[in-house]
Coordinates of C-alpha atoms in Angstrom, one line a residue:
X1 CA 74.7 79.5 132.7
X2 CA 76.4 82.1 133.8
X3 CA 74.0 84.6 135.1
X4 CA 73.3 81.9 137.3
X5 CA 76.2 83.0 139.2
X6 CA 74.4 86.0 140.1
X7 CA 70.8 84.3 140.4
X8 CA 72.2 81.5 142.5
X9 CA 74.1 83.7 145.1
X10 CA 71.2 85.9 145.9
X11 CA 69.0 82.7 146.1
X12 CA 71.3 81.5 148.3
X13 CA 71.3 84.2 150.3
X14 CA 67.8 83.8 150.7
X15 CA 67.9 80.1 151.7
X16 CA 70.3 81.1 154.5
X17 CA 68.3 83.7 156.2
X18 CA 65.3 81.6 156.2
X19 CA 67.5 78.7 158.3
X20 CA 66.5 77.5 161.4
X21 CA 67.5 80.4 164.0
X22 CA 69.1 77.1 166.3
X23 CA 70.9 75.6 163.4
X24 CA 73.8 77.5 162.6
X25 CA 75.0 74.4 160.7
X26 CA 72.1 74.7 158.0
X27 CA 73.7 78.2 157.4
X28 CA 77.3 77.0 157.0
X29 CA 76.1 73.9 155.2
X30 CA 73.7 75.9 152.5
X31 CA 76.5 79.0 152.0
X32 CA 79.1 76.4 151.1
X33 CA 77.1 74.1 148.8
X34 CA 75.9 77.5 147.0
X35 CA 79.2 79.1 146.7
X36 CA 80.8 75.4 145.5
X37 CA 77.6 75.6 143.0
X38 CA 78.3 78.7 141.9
X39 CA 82.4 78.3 141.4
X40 CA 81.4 75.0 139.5
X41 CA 79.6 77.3 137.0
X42 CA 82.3 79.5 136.7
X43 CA 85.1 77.2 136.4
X44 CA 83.0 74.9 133.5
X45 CA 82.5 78.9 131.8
X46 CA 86.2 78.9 131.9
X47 CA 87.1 76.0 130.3
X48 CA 84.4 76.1 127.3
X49 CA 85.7 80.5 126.8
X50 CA 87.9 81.2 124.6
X51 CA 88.6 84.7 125.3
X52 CA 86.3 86.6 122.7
X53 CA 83.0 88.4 124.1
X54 CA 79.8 86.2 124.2
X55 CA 76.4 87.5 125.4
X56 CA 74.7 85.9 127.8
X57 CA 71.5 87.8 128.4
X58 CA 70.6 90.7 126.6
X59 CA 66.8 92.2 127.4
X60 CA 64.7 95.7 127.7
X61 CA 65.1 97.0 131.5
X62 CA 64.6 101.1 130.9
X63 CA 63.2 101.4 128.0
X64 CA 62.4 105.1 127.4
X65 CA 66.7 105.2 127.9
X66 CA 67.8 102.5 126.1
X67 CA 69.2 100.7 129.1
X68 CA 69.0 97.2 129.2
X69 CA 69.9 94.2 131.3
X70 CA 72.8 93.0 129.9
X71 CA 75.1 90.2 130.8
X72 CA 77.8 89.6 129.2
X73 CA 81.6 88.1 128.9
X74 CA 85.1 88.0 127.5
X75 CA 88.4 86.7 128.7
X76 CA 88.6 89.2 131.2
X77 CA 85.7 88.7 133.3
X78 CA 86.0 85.2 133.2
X79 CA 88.9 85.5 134.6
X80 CA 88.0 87.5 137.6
X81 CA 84.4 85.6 137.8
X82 CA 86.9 82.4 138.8
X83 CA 88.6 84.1 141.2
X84 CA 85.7 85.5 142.9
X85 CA 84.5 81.3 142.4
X86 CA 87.7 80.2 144.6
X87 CA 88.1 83.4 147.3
X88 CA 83.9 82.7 148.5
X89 CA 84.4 79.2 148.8
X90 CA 87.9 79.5 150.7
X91 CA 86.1 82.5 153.3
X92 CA 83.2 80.4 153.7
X93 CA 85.5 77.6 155.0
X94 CA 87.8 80.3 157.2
X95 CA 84.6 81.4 158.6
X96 CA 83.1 78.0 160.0
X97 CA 84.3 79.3 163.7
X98 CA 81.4 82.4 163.2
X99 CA 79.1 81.5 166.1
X100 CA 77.2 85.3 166.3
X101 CA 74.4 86.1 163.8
X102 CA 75.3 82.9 161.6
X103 CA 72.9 83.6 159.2
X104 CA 73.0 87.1 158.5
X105 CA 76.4 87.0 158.4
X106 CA 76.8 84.0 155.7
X107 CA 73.9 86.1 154.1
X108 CA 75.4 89.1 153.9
X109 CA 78.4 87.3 152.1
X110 CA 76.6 86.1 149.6
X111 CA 74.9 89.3 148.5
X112 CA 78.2 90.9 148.3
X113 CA 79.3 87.9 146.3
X114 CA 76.1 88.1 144.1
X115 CA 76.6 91.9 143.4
X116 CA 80.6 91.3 142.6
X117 CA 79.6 88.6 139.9
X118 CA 77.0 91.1 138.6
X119 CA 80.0 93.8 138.3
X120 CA 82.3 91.2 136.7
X121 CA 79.2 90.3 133.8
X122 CA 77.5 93.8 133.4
X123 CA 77.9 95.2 129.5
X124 CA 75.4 98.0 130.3
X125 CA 77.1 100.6 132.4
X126 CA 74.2 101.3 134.3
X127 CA 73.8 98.3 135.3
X128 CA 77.3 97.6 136.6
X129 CA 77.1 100.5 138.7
X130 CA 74.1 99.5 140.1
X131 CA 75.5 96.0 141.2
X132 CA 78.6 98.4 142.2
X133 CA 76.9 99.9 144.8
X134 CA 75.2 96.8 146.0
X135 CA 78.3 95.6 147.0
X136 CA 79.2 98.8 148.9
X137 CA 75.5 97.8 151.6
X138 CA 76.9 93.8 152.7
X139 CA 80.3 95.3 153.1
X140 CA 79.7 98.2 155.7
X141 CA 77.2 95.7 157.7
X142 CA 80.6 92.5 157.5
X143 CA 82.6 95.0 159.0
X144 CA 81.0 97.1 161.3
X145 CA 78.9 94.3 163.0
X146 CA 81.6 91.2 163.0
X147 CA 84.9 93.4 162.8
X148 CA 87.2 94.2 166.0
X149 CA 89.5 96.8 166.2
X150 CA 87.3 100.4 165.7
X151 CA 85.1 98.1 163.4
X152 CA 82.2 100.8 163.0
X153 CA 84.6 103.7 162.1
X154 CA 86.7 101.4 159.3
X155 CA 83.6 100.3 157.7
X156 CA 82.2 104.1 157.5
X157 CA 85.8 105.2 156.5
X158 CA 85.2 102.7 153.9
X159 CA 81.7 103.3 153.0
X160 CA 82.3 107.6 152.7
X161 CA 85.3 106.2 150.1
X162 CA 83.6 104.2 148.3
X163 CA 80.6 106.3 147.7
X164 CA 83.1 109.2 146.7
X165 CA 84.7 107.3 144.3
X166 CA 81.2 105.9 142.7
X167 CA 80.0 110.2 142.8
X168 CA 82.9 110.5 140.0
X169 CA 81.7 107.2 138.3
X170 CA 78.2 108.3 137.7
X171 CA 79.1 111.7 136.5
X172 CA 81.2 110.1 133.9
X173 CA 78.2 107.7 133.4
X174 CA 75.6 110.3 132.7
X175 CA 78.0 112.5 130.3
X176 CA 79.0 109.8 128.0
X177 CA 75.1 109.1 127.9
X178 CA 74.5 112.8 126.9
X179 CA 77.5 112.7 124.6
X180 CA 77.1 109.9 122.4
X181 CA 73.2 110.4 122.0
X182 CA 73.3 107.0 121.3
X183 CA 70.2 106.5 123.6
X184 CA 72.3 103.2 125.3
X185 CA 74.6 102.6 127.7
X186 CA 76.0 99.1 126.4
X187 CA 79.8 99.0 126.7
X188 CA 80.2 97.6 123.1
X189 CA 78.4 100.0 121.7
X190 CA 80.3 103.1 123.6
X191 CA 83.4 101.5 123.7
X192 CA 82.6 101.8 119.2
X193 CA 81.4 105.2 119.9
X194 CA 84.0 108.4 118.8
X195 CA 83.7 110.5 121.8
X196 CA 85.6 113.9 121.3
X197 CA 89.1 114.0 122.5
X198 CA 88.5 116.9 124.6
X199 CA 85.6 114.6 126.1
X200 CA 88.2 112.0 126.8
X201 CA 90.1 114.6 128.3
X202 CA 88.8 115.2 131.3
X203 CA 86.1 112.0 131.4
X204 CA 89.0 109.7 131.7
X205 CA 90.2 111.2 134.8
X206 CA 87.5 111.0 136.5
X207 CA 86.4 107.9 135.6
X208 CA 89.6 106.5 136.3
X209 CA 90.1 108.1 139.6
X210 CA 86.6 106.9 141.0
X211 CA 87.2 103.4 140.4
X212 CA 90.8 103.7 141.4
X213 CA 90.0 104.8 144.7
X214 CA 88.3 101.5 145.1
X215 CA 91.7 99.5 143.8
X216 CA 93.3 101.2 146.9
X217 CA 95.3 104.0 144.5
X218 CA 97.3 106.4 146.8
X219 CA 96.6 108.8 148.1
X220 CA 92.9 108.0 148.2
X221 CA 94.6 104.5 149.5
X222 CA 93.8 104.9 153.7
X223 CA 90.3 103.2 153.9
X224 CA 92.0 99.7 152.6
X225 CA 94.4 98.8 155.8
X226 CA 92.0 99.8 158.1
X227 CA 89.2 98.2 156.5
X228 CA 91.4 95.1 155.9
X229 CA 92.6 95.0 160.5
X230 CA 89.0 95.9 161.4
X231 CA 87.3 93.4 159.4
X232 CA 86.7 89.6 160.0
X233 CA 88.8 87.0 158.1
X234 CA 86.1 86.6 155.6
X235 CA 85.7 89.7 154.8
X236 CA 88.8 90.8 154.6
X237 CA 90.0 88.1 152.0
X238 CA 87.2 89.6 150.4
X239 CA 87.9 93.2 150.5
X240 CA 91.6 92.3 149.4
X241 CA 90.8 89.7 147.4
X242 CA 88.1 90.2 145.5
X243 CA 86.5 94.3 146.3
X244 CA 89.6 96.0 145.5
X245 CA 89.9 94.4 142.0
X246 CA 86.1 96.0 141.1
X247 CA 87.8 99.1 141.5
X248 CA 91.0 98.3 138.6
X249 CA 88.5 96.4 136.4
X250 CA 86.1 99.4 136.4
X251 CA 89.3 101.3 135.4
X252 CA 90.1 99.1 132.4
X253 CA 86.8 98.4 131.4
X254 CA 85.6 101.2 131.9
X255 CA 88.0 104.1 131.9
X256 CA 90.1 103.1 129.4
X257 CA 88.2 101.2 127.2
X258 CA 85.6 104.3 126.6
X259 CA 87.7 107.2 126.6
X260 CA 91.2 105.9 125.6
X261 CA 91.9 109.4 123.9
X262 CA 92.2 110.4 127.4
X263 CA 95.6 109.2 127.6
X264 CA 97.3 111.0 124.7
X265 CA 99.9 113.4 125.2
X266 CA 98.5 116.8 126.3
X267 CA 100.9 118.7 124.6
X268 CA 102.7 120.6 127.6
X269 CA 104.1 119.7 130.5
X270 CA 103.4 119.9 135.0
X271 CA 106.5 118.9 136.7
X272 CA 107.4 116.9 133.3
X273 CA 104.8 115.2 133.2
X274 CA 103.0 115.2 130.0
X275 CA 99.7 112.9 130.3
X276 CA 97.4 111.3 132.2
X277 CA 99.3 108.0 130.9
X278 CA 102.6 109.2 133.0
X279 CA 100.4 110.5 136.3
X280 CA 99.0 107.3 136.6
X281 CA 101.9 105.6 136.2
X282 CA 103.8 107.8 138.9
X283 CA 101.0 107.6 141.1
X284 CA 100.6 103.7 140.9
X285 CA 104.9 103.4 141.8
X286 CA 104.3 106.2 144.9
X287 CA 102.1 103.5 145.7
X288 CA 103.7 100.5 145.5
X289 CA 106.7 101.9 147.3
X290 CA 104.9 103.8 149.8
X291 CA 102.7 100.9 150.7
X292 CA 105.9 98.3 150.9
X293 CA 107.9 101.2 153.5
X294 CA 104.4 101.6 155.9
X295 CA 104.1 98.1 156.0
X296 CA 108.4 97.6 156.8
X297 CA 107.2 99.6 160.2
X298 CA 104.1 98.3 161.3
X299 CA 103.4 96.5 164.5
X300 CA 100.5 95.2 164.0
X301 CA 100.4 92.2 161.6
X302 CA 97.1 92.5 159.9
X303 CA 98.3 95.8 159.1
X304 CA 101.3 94.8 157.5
X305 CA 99.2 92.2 154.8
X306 CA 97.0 95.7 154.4
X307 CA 99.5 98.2 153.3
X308 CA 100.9 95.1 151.5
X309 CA 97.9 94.6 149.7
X310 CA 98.0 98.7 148.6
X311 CA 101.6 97.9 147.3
X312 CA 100.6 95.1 145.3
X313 CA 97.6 96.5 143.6
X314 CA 100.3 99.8 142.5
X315 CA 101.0 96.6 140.4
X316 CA 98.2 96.5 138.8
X317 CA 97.9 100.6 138.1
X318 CA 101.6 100.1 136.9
X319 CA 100.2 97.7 134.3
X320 CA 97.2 99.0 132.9
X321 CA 99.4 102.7 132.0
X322 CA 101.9 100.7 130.4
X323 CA 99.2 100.4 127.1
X324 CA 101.2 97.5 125.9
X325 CA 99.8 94.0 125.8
X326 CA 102.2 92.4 128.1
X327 CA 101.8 95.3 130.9
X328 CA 98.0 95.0 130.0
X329 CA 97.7 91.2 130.6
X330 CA 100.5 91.3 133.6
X331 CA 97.9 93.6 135.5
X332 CA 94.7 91.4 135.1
X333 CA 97.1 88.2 136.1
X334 CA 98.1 90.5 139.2
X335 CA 94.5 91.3 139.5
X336 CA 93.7 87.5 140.3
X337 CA 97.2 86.6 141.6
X338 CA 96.7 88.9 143.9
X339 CA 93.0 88.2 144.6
X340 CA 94.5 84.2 145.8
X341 CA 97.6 85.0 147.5
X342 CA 96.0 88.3 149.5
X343 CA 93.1 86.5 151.1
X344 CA 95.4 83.5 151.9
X345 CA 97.5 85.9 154.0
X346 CA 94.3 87.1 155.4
X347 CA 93.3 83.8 156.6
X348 CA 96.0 82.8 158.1
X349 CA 96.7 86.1 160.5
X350 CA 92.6 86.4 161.2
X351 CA 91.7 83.0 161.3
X352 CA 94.8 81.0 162.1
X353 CA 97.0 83.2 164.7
X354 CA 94.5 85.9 166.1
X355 CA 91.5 83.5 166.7
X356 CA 93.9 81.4 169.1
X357 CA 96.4 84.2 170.2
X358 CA 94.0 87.0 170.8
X359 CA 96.5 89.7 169.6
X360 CA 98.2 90.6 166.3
X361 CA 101.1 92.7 168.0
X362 CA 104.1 91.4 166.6
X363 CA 106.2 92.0 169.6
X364 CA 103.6 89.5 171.7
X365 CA 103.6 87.4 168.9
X366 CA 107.4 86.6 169.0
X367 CA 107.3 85.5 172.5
X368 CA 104.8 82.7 171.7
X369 CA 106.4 79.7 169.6
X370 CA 103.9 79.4 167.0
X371 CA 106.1 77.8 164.8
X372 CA 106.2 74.7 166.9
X373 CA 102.4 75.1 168.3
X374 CA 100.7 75.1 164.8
X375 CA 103.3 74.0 162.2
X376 CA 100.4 74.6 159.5
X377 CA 99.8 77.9 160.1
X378 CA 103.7 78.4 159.6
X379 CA 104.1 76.5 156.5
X380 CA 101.2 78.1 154.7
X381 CA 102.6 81.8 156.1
X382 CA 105.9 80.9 154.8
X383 CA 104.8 79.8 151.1
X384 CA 101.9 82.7 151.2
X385 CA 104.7 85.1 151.4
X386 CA 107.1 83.5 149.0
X387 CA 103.7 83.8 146.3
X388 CA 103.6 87.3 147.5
X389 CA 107.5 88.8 146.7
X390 CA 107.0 87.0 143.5
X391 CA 109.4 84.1 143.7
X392 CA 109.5 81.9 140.5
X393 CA 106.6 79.2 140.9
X394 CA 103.7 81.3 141.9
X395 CA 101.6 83.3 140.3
X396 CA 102.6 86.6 141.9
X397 CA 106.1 86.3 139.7
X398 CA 104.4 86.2 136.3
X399 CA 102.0 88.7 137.1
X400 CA 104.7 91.2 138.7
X401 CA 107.1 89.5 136.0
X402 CA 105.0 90.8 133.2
X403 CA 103.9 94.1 134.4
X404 CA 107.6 95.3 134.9
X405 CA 108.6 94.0 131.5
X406 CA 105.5 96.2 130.0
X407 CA 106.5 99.2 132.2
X408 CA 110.4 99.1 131.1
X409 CA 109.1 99.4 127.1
X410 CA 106.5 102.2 128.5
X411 CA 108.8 104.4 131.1
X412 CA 111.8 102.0 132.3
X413 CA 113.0 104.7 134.7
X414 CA 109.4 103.9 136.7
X415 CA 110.6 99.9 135.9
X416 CA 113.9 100.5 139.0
X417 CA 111.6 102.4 141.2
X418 CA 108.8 99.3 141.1
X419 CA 111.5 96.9 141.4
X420 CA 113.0 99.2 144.7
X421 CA 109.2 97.9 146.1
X422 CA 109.6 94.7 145.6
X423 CA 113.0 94.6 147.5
X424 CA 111.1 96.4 150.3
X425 CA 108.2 93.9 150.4
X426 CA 111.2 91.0 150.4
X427 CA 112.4 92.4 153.8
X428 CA 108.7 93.2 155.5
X429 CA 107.6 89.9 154.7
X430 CA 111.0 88.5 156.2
X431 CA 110.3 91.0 159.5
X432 CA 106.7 89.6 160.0
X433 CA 107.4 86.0 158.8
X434 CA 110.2 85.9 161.6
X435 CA 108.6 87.6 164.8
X436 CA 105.6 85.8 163.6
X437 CA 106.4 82.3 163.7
X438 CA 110.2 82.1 164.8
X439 CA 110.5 84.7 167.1
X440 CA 114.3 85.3 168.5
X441 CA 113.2 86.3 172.3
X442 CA 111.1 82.4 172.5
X443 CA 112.1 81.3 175.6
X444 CA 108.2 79.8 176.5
X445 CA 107.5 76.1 176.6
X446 CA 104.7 74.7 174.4
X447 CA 102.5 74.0 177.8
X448 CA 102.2 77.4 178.2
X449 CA 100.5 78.4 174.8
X450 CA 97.6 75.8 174.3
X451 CA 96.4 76.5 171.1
X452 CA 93.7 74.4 169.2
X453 CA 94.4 72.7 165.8
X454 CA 94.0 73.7 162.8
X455 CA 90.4 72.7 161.7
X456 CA 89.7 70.6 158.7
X457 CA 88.0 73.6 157.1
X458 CA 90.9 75.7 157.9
X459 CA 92.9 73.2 155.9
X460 CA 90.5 72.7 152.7
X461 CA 90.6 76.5 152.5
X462 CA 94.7 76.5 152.4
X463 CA 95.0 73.7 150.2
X464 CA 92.7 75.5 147.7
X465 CA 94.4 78.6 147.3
X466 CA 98.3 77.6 147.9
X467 CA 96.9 74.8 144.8
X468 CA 95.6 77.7 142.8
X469 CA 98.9 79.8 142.9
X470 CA 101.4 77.5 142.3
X471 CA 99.0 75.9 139.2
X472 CA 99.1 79.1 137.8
X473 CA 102.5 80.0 138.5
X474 CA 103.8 76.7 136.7
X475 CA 100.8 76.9 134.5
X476 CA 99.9 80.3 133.3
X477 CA 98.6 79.6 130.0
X478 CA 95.6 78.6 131.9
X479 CA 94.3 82.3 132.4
X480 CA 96.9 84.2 129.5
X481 CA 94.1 82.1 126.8
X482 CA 91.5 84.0 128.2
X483 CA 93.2 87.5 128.6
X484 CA 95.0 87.6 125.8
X485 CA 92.2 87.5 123.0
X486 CA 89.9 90.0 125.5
X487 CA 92.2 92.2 125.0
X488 CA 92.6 91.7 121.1
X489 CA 89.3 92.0 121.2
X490 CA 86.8 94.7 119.1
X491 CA 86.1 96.5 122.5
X492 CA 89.7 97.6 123.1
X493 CA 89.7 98.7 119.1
X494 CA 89.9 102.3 119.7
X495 CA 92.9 101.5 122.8
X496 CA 94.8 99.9 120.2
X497 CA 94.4 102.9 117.9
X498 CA 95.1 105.2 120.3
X499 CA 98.3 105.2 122.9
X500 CA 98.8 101.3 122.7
X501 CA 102.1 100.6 122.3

């Protein structure tokens, strides 16, 4: 049943285009029922998985190559095929307002969400890249068409990035194909395969580095806040919710699980630093502490959840170079904590303040009293930012939790550094929760800010992913029985071997 999370999204994408131009409501309506179709799948996938790697279809495509179409899943991509379920269904609903090119846009969506469930299921490494760069097509047109705010040059800057990143991927593609001689390009059966360690060397690298780009690592970091403040509110809970985290699983499942070797000790050291393993790790904590201090200074508040977002995925980079199971697990928890709590901020300054303010400028922005105008909007602000320092109660503290516990047994001197961001991230979210909602210099009555309510769909959408973070953060067992026994798995035999710790 699972494929059909792929099948059903494209078919659904069909269906809306060939709605009534007049209707827009037949778009809306069809795009919801196919996304809540498609999340009922996933969640029922979830609940029968138990962690371990099942096949779902597995058939000729190129022969003469060995490549085939092969869907597959473990623990892991469960996991991230749920999150993907619950951020379409919440953008849907934060994007019943769209009134311009209803159906293209709600079409568009759903091929981007079709291609990110075919990323998410793919076991031949062809064909994940090819649903890869499907996603990259829906993404430009969201942005540049719908987007405000130098729209056509984010979603280029995006685009140009993206295509980068996936020129590194495919070159790492095609040598482990010439390598192995194994005339496939299944995972299992690469991710079984002895490359050389001088391979692994300099694949891994590579590899890593084009899907990181993707994940938002600095310094190729830049296209994520500008895509994220140009793009509408769907499609930035996308881009920060579910886009970025193709980029980190490519570099676990991908990177890591085919050319672990590529993270042993080289046997010198640059600037003491000894392995890819340790430049990763650096590299993730510039990010999580450079991303925290741009975001302490920004004035514009959709920019503030971007470099945000950059901060938090460091988290996940953290995680994966810790190559210990709790640091491994804390990152793909991040991975979908982050995926909920990023595209709830999202909706609440695209869909919630801009749409009735007209302006994200936090110094306007503290002269209206929002706080009293739409008490919704405030309350889900306040609690999306508690889930997003980490407070105990939401998922964000046992990801962040479990990926600094992993990173103090791997390099604790990184371990004060990460925790320096988090302080930093306490006292932006403080500065934008405050001139947001309770700004000091309110001296307007409430007459003079009509603002329409908060919609019903506006609602559902909040009430589904505040519900999913706080379930999970007094709940995790729900998602640590799926990631766990992925990652005890026979595909991460030759990690385990290797620099797992």
């Amino acid at each position: 049943m699972l494929a059909w999370t792929i099948y059903l999204s494209f078919i659904g994408a069909a269906a809306v285009a060939l709605t009534p131009t007049g209707r827009p409501l037949f778009a809306r309506v069809t795009a919801l029922l196919t996304s809540l179709a498609v999340l009922g799948i996933a969640i029922a996938a979830v609940v029968e998985g138990g962690g371990q790697p099942i096949t779902i279809v597995r058939a000729p495509w190129i022969s003469r190559l060995g490549i085939e179409y092969y869907l597959a899943a473990d623990g892991i991509s469960l996991t991230l095929v749920l999150l993907t379920g619950i951020a379409a269904v919440a953008g849907i609903l934060f994007s019943w307002n769209i009134e311009r090119r209803v159906r293209d846009f709600f079409a568009l969506y759903l091929v981007l969400i079709g291609a990110v469930y075919g990323v998410f299921l793919s076991f031949d490494l062809l064909l994940l890249f090819v649903f890869y760069e499907i996603a990259i097509i829906p993404k430009y047109f969201l942005i540049a068409i719908w987007g405000s705010k130098r729209c056509e040059y984010a979603a280029m800057k995006l685009v140009l990035y993206s295509f980068a990143g996936s020129a590194l991927v495919l070159a790492g593609t095609v040598a482990a194909y010439c390598v192995s001689g194994q005339h496939t390009l299944s995972l299992d059966a690469l991710a079984n395969f002895p490359f050389p360690a001088h391979f692994q060397m300099w694949a891994f690298p590579m590899v890593f580095v084009g899907f990181a780009v993707l994940a938002g690592m600095w310094p190729f970091h830049t296209w994520a806040p500008t895509g994220h403040a140009a793009a509408p509110t769907a499609a930035s809970m996308l881009l920060a919710g579910v886009v970025m985290k193709l980029g980190a699983y490519g570099c676990l499942r991908v990177a890591m699980m085919l050319f672990p070797r590529g993270l042993d000790p080289w046997g010198f050291r640059v600037l003491g630093l000894g392995s890819w393993q340790q430049v990763f790790a650096v590299v993730a904590v510039i990010g999580i502490v450079y991303g925290a201090t741009v975001a302490l200074v920004q004035k514009d508040l959709k920019f503030v959840v971007g470099y945000s977002s950059v901060s938090h995925m460091g988290f996940v980079l953290l995680g994966l170079m810790t190559l210990n199971r709790i640091g491994l697990s804390g990152a793909v928890y991040q991975m979908f904590s982050h995926g909920i709590i990023a595209g709830l901020l999202f909706a609440v300054v695209g869909r919630m303040v801009y749409e009735r303010t007209h302006t994200r400028d936090l110094g306007e922005l503290s002269r209206i009293p929002l706080g009293r105008l739409i008490p919704f909007a405030a309350v889900t602000f306040v609690l999306a930012w508690m889930a997003s320092i980490g407070l105990p109660g939401f998922s964000g503290f046992i990801a962040e939790l479990q990926v600094l516990i992993g990173s103090w047994r791997a390099f604790p001197w990184l371990s004060w550094i990460a925790g320096l961001g988090i302080l930093i991230g306490i006292a932006f979210s403080w500065r934008a929760l405050q001139a947001t909602f309770f700004g000091e210099g309110v001296t307007a009555s409430d007459t003079e800010h009509p603002m329409p309510p908060i919609t019903v769909p506006e609602r559902l959408g909040a009430y589904l992913l505040l519900a999913t973070t706080i379930v999970l953060g007094l709940y995790p067992r729900l998602l640590m029985s799926l990631i766990l026994p992925a990652l005890n798995s026979p595909l991460f035999e030759q990690l385990h071997r290797g620099a797992w710790k």
